[in-house]
Amino acid sequence: MTVTEKEVSRQILQLSGANANLCIRCGRCTAACPVAGQMDQKPHRFASLLLHGQADTLLRSNSIWLCLSCMACSERCPRGVDPARLVEGVRQYAVRPRGMAHFSPDQVPDVVDDEMPQQALMAALRKYRK
Amino acid sequence: MPKIGVFVCHCGSNIAGTVDVEKVAAAARTIPGVVVACDYRYMCSEAGQETITKAIREYGLDGVVVCSCSPRMHEATFRRAAEREGLNPYMVEIANIREQCSWIHKNREEATEKAIVLMRAAVAKVKRDTPLTAGRSGVTRRALVIGGGIAGLSTALDVANAGYEVDIVEKEPTIGGKMAQLDKTFPTLDCSACILTPKMVEAAQNENINLYTYSEVEKVSGYVGNFTVTIRKKARFVREDRCTGCGACMEKCPSRKAKNEFNCGLNTRSAIYIPFAQAIPNVAVIDAQHCLKLQTGKCGVCEKVCAAGAIDYTQQDELIQREYGAIVAATGFQPIRPYQFGEYGYGRYPDVITSLELERLMNAAGPTDGELRCPSDGRKPKNIVFIQCVGSRGQTCRDKSYCSKICCMYTAKHAMLIRDHWPDMDVHVFYIDVRTPGKNFDEFYRRAAEEYQVDYRKGQVGKIYEEDGHLMVQGSDLLEDRQVLMPADLVVLAVAVEPSPDARKLATMLTASMDNNDFFTEAHPKLRPVESPTAGIFLSGMCQGPKDIPETVSQAGAAAAKVIGLLSKKELTANPCTAHPEEVRCNGCGECEKVCPYGAISYEEKELRVMGRREKRRVAVVNTALCQGCGACTVACPSGVMDLQGFSNRQILAEVDAICR
Ligand SMILES: Cc1cc2nc3c(=O)[nH]c(=O)nc-3n(C[C@H](O)[C@H](O)[C@H](O)COP(=O)(O)OP(=O)(O)OC[C@H]3O[C@@H](n4cnc5c(N)ncnc54)[C@H](O)[C@@H]3O)c2cc1C
Ligand code: SF4
Ligand code: SF4
């Protein structure tokens, strides 16, 4: 089975739970982000790249690992897009194929390895908190 | 049995595209009492109306049903047509098979079925219609304008120049509104005071205009053509008939710590003050909160220095009652105070200001005599950053959902004026979009970028912080796809506008409707843009939505035209579809009065003859002049005796029966 980039983008949008259609490309997220300077894909690009079916650019970016999950972008976004969730969605998608898709918080100690970025862990915890 | 005619409109393909109109007509023919039924391309056309009038003539119709668009569109058209043929206009019913049927359905069969049901209901209703006659009432030939900004002044002048009396009620001590605070105005950059002051003077001198400044509307009753309004004239503690506006009191007043509202609190004023040099009326007012005499009983300096003997510490609020035929809301707007945007530090950093504050800092009559200075230490700024859309166009609880419309243009104005006066200052503008539709507007904005080298950046600011005593602005430049950091001496926030905070209270008094943002709503966004849905209430200026001065003045003129049209009428026809209690069964319980939004119901002791006996009873009485026919009382009445003419309980049940058959 082949999955197109467009389909992946759609899945990420769904997984994120954020509504990227609300984005008006104002750039307040990128303006607020403490690590945007180092990111190769700035926070404001997540909404439009995902909507345009360009998930691969984001999946291969350093941004998803640099993101601090500090939510500054979501806090400032005037449209309630919640861009941090979009970043998280992409991160989740990057993490899942590594075989870490299904774990519960009590398994956390087992699955943590030094290679795994902390953000991925935070993202996973948030996702499986319920 | 009454003879009914049914006329089904195609509305081009609007209806006929989805509804089988012939089938609707055929179904009508099977209903007992329907003596003629036909369909036609455009019933509202002259030929269409002729079809109806001809049928009334030929068949001697008692009632007409037109299956067409919403009654809001053409009920009046068809009623007039019936009246021309001698049929009482209230014997015409509309079955709305466009908005409520063809436009919202796709399936032809189902839509046709629904159209037939709607037609059947209308036929059931028209059979129980009774001829009604509209009442008549007179018109008081005087208008009330609430708010004395450029909108209110323009409307008042236009109405007054047409020969009608106008009263302006302004809550501040002077007329002029926000425009009086502006420095220069786009798109022509003429000085705001130079074009506003003559209008203010004209209003003050016009013999048809009566100014009530420092006054508020307290109570409104009545109805279109016949409003009664109570105005509260707040105590100025200065006699308007004596004060010459010399200003001696302001110089001597020892209490000088009150925030100067006119300068947006950027400096202070004395407790007794005249808001600004060109204020009208040019009469002082005592701010009771800061007056030592009124607060502590000690002082009285102003009384001593006033050569005209105008000071009166015992003055009380005065209530004035006046009659009006029309009321115009012109209560304007205010910029938001952007405290909720903590990341910008407004209120924390004195050098982060709003655009209106900048107007004062650039105005020759402002706190810095027109020299642009940083509020923190009075130094000359070198780097100035503007942020657009602060609080506008958002979806979160911090924002307004709408575009404030005027900020793109006034920011271009500010940027250009700064670069023109002080070419050594650098100006940066962070924007989401630059929205400059309007005559010569885009050219104006481009001039800022092209001629004056204003640095426009597509992006927003995420954070402002202080570093080594300097403000740092962290923003984004989306076209360069990077985050930018720049020092700023002055940051100007182009904040959202919002309606005057008293607007909602006023709307309640006027029973005028408002939208979720507290802007007054118009009766129709396209076709009746300056009228409120409540008859006799008109809208002028920013109170209806964000606008610049050119648009405000156009709308003010349009509102004036509507007011003049109303005041020039000898009499008004009232809606005869009003509520009536069946007195014999009314027990005066008082439920209906509670629900009536127009205060049209009262109770009277009446002598009734019940089965030969005389009885004295409390019964409901409807003032038909006030009743708007909303029907709230008919639902509230526990005895079911309140009935709406033209929409009787019997008729509505007959409609329900016809639908459920
Ligand atoms: C910073 C800034 C710069 C601007 N620059 C320009 C420009 O260059 N060119 C341009 O075309 N437009 C400009 N504008 C827009 C302009 O100010 C408005 O279009 C205009 O003032 C609207 O007039 P108005 O009469 O509707 O409202 P307002 O000026 O707000 O007047 C309303 C009046 O009603 C009074 N009022 C309010 N409530 C009540 C009440 N309950 N009872 C009695 N009275 C009441 C108020 O005190 C006020 O006097 C600017 C606006 C701002 C904020
Ligand atoms: S959550 Fe991530 S993308 Fe958003 S501001 Fe923080 S670091 Fe930047
Ligand atoms: S702040 Fe929100 S609306 Fe603006 S670009 Fe970022 S995600 Fe889009």
mmCIF file of C-alpha atoms in Angstrom, chain B residues 306-458:
data_model
loop_
_atom_site.group_PDB
_atom_site.id
_atom_site.type_symbol
_atom_site.label_atom_id
_atom_site.label_comp_id
_atom_site.label_asym_id
_atom_site.label_seq_id
_atom_site.Cartn_x
_atom_site.Cartn_y
_atom_site.Cartn_z
ATOM 1 C CA CYS B 306 -14.768 83.920 37.913
ATOM 2 C CA ALA B 307 -15.596 87.432 36.803
ATOM 3 C CA ALA B 308 -18.838 86.268 35.223
ATOM 4 C CA GLY B 309 -20.138 84.712 38.440
ATOM 5 C CA ALA B 310 -20.776 81.476 36.584
ATOM 6 C CA ILE B 311 -19.704 78.982 39.251
ATOM 7 C CA ASP B 312 -22.540 77.232 41.082
ATOM 8 C CA TYR B 313 -21.456 74.410 43.406
ATOM 9 C CA THR B 314 -25.086 73.599 44.188
ATOM 10 C CA GLN B 315 -26.101 72.808 40.641
ATOM 11 C CA GLN B 316 -28.082 69.566 40.270
ATOM 12 C CA ASP B 317 -28.696 67.221 37.376
ATOM 13 C CA GLU B 318 -31.696 68.363 35.390
ATOM 14 C CA LEU B 319 -34.267 66.098 33.730
ATOM 15 C CA ILE B 320 -35.794 67.317 30.513
ATOM 16 C CA GLN B 321 -38.637 65.657 28.648
ATOM 17 C CA ARG B 322 -38.993 66.185 24.897
ATOM 18 C CA GLU B 323 -41.026 64.714 22.034
ATOM 19 C CA TYR B 324 -39.444 63.464 18.807
ATOM 20 C CA GLY B 325 -40.574 61.933 15.541
ATOM 21 C CA ALA B 326 -37.273 60.195 14.802
ATOM 22 C CA ILE B 327 -34.186 59.164 16.759
ATOM 23 C CA VAL B 328 -30.688 58.765 15.347
ATOM 24 C CA ALA B 329 -28.053 56.705 17.148
ATOM 25 C CA ALA B 330 -24.599 58.209 16.522
ATOM 26 C CA THR B 331 -22.722 57.025 19.581
ATOM 27 C CA GLY B 332 -19.514 56.192 17.777
ATOM 28 C CA PHE B 333 -16.680 54.080 19.083
ATOM 29 C CA GLN B 334 -13.632 53.860 21.264
ATOM 30 C CA PRO B 335 -10.269 52.179 20.708
ATOM 31 C CA ILE B 336 -9.761 49.180 23.009
ATOM 32 C CA ARG B 337 -7.228 49.436 25.843
ATOM 33 C CA PRO B 338 -4.944 46.529 24.929
ATOM 34 C CA TYR B 339 -4.024 45.377 28.446
ATOM 35 C CA GLN B 340 -4.917 41.787 27.602
ATOM 36 C CA PHE B 341 -1.952 41.578 25.232
ATOM 37 C CA GLY B 342 0.651 41.130 27.938
ATOM 38 C CA GLU B 343 3.313 40.305 25.353
ATOM 39 C CA TYR B 344 3.203 43.902 24.087
ATOM 40 C CA GLY B 345 3.529 45.420 27.530
ATOM 41 C CA TYR B 346 0.991 48.209 27.098
ATOM 42 C CA GLY B 347 0.588 49.808 30.508
ATOM 43 C CA ARG B 348 3.901 48.290 31.631
ATOM 44 C CA TYR B 349 6.163 50.135 29.199
ATOM 45 C CA PRO B 350 5.251 53.828 28.844
ATOM 46 C CA ASP B 351 6.740 53.874 25.350
ATOM 47 C CA VAL B 352 4.219 51.337 24.081
ATOM 48 C CA ILE B 353 1.234 53.472 23.087
ATOM 49 C CA THR B 354 -1.937 53.268 21.006
ATOM 50 C CA SER B 355 -2.478 55.099 17.742
ATOM 51 C CA LEU B 356 -4.906 57.557 19.286
ATOM 52 C CA GLU B 357 -2.249 58.437 21.865
ATOM 53 C CA LEU B 358 0.161 58.997 18.982
ATOM 54 C CA GLU B 359 -2.358 61.406 17.419
ATOM 55 C CA ARG B 360 -2.156 63.476 20.601
ATOM 56 C CA LEU B 361 1.655 63.262 20.712
ATOM 57 C CA MET B 362 1.826 64.611 17.166
ATOM 58 C CA ASN B 363 -0.805 67.309 17.600
ATOM 59 C CA ALA B 364 0.366 70.876 18.024
ATOM 60 C CA ALA B 365 -2.252 71.311 20.748
ATOM 61 C CA GLY B 366 -1.230 68.053 22.426
ATOM 62 C CA PRO B 367 0.831 67.435 25.556
ATOM 63 C CA THR B 368 4.168 67.795 23.704
ATOM 64 C CA ASP B 369 3.109 70.739 21.512
ATOM 65 C CA GLY B 370 3.387 68.499 18.509
ATOM 66 C CA GLU B 371 6.978 67.411 19.098
ATOM 67 C CA LEU B 372 7.062 63.633 18.973
ATOM 68 C CA ARG B 373 8.625 62.514 22.268
ATOM 69 C CA CYS B 374 8.845 59.229 24.139
ATOM 70 C CA PRO B 375 6.391 59.337 27.054
ATOM 71 C CA SER B 376 8.935 57.630 29.343
ATOM 72 C CA ASP B 377 11.674 60.267 29.375
ATOM 73 C CA GLY B 378 10.788 62.830 26.731
ATOM 74 C CA ARG B 379 13.603 61.874 24.380
ATOM 75 C CA LYS B 380 13.198 62.045 20.651
ATOM 76 C CA PRO B 381 12.524 58.539 19.302
ATOM 77 C CA LYS B 382 14.760 57.154 16.618
ATOM 78 C CA ASN B 383 13.220 53.789 15.822
ATOM 79 C CA ILE B 384 9.441 53.552 15.737
ATOM 80 C CA VAL B 385 7.599 50.244 15.326
ATOM 81 C CA PHE B 386 3.931 50.023 14.412
ATOM 82 C CA ILE B 387 1.933 46.852 15.007
ATOM 83 C CA GLN B 388 -1.280 46.447 13.071
ATOM 84 C CA CYS B 389 -4.406 44.429 13.862
ATOM 85 C CA VAL B 390 -3.890 44.441 17.643
ATOM 86 C CA GLY B 391 -7.117 42.885 18.873
ATOM 87 C CA SER B 392 -8.775 42.794 15.466
ATOM 88 C CA ARG B 393 -9.538 39.815 13.226
ATOM 89 C CA GLY B 394 -9.072 37.222 15.926
ATOM 90 C CA GLN B 395 -10.986 34.236 17.147
ATOM 91 C CA THR B 396 -9.833 34.124 20.746
ATOM 92 C CA CYS B 397 -11.294 35.812 23.802
ATOM 93 C CA ARG B 398 -8.648 38.546 23.528
ATOM 94 C CA ASP B 399 -9.736 39.661 20.099
ATOM 95 C CA LYS B 400 -12.560 41.190 18.135
ATOM 96 C CA SER B 401 -13.547 38.998 15.234
ATOM 97 C CA TYR B 402 -13.868 41.888 12.785
ATOM 98 C CA CYS B 403 -11.424 44.006 10.846
ATOM 99 C CA SER B 404 -11.381 47.498 12.361
ATOM 100 C CA LYS B 405 -11.094 48.902 8.860
ATOM 101 C CA ILE B 406 -9.482 52.264 9.593
ATOM 102 C CA CYS B 407 -6.120 51.170 11.056
ATOM 103 C CA CYS B 408 -4.271 50.323 7.831
ATOM 104 C CA MET B 409 -4.944 53.793 6.556
ATOM 105 C CA TYR B 410 -4.206 55.720 9.725
ATOM 106 C CA THR B 411 -1.011 53.742 10.289
ATOM 107 C CA ALA B 412 0.140 54.654 6.776
ATOM 108 C CA LYS B 413 -0.773 58.228 7.669
ATOM 109 C CA HIS B 414 1.191 58.153 10.909
ATOM 110 C CA ALA B 415 4.203 56.540 9.263
ATOM 111 C CA MET B 416 4.209 59.066 6.472
ATOM 112 C CA LEU B 417 3.747 62.093 8.723
ATOM 113 C CA ILE B 418 6.591 60.971 10.973
ATOM 114 C CA ARG B 419 8.948 60.417 8.042
ATOM 115 C CA ASP B 420 7.917 63.763 6.604
ATOM 116 C CA HIS B 421 8.457 65.809 9.806
ATOM 117 C CA TRP B 422 11.424 63.896 11.148
ATOM 118 C CA PRO B 423 13.288 62.169 8.289
ATOM 119 C CA ASP B 424 15.911 60.930 10.757
ATOM 120 C CA MET B 425 13.379 58.620 12.410
ATOM 121 C CA ASP B 426 13.041 55.049 11.116
ATOM 122 C CA VAL B 427 9.573 53.609 10.846
ATOM 123 C CA HIS B 428 8.701 49.903 10.654
ATOM 124 C CA VAL B 429 5.197 48.518 10.242
ATOM 125 C CA PHE B 430 4.288 44.902 11.038
ATOM 126 C CA TYR B 431 1.159 43.946 9.126
ATOM 127 C CA ILE B 432 -0.927 40.856 8.337
ATOM 128 C CA ASP B 433 -2.455 42.332 5.202
ATOM 129 C CA VAL B 434 -2.603 45.958 4.179
ATOM 130 C CA ARG B 435 -6.244 46.644 3.412
ATOM 131 C CA THR B 436 -6.717 49.922 1.619
ATOM 132 C CA PRO B 437 -9.736 49.825 -0.669
ATOM 133 C CA GLY B 438 -11.204 53.238 -1.376
ATOM 134 C CA LYS B 439 -10.637 56.169 -3.612
ATOM 135 C CA ASN B 440 -6.946 57.126 -3.596
ATOM 136 C CA PHE B 441 -6.376 54.905 -0.566
ATOM 137 C CA ASP B 442 -3.964 52.350 -1.952
ATOM 138 C CA GLU B 443 -2.001 55.105 -3.636
ATOM 139 C CA PHE B 444 -1.795 56.766 -0.236
ATOM 140 C CA TYR B 445 -0.409 53.669 1.435
ATOM 141 C CA ARG B 446 2.063 53.009 -1.372
ATOM 142 C CA ARG B 447 3.341 56.558 -1.014
ATOM 143 C CA ALA B 448 4.342 55.736 2.556
ATOM 144 C CA ALA B 449 6.416 52.803 1.333
ATOM 145 C CA GLU B 450 7.733 54.287 -1.886
ATOM 146 C CA GLU B 451 8.207 57.987 -1.227
ATOM 147 C CA TYR B 452 8.827 57.891 2.490
ATOM 148 C CA GLN B 453 10.678 54.559 2.733
ATOM 149 C CA VAL B 454 8.490 53.227 5.512
ATOM 150 C CA ASP B 455 9.628 49.659 6.200
ATOM 151 C CA TYR B 456 6.564 47.450 5.768
ATOM 152 C CA ARG B 457 7.045 43.929 7.116
ATOM 153 C CA LYS B 458 4.600 41.118 6.395
#
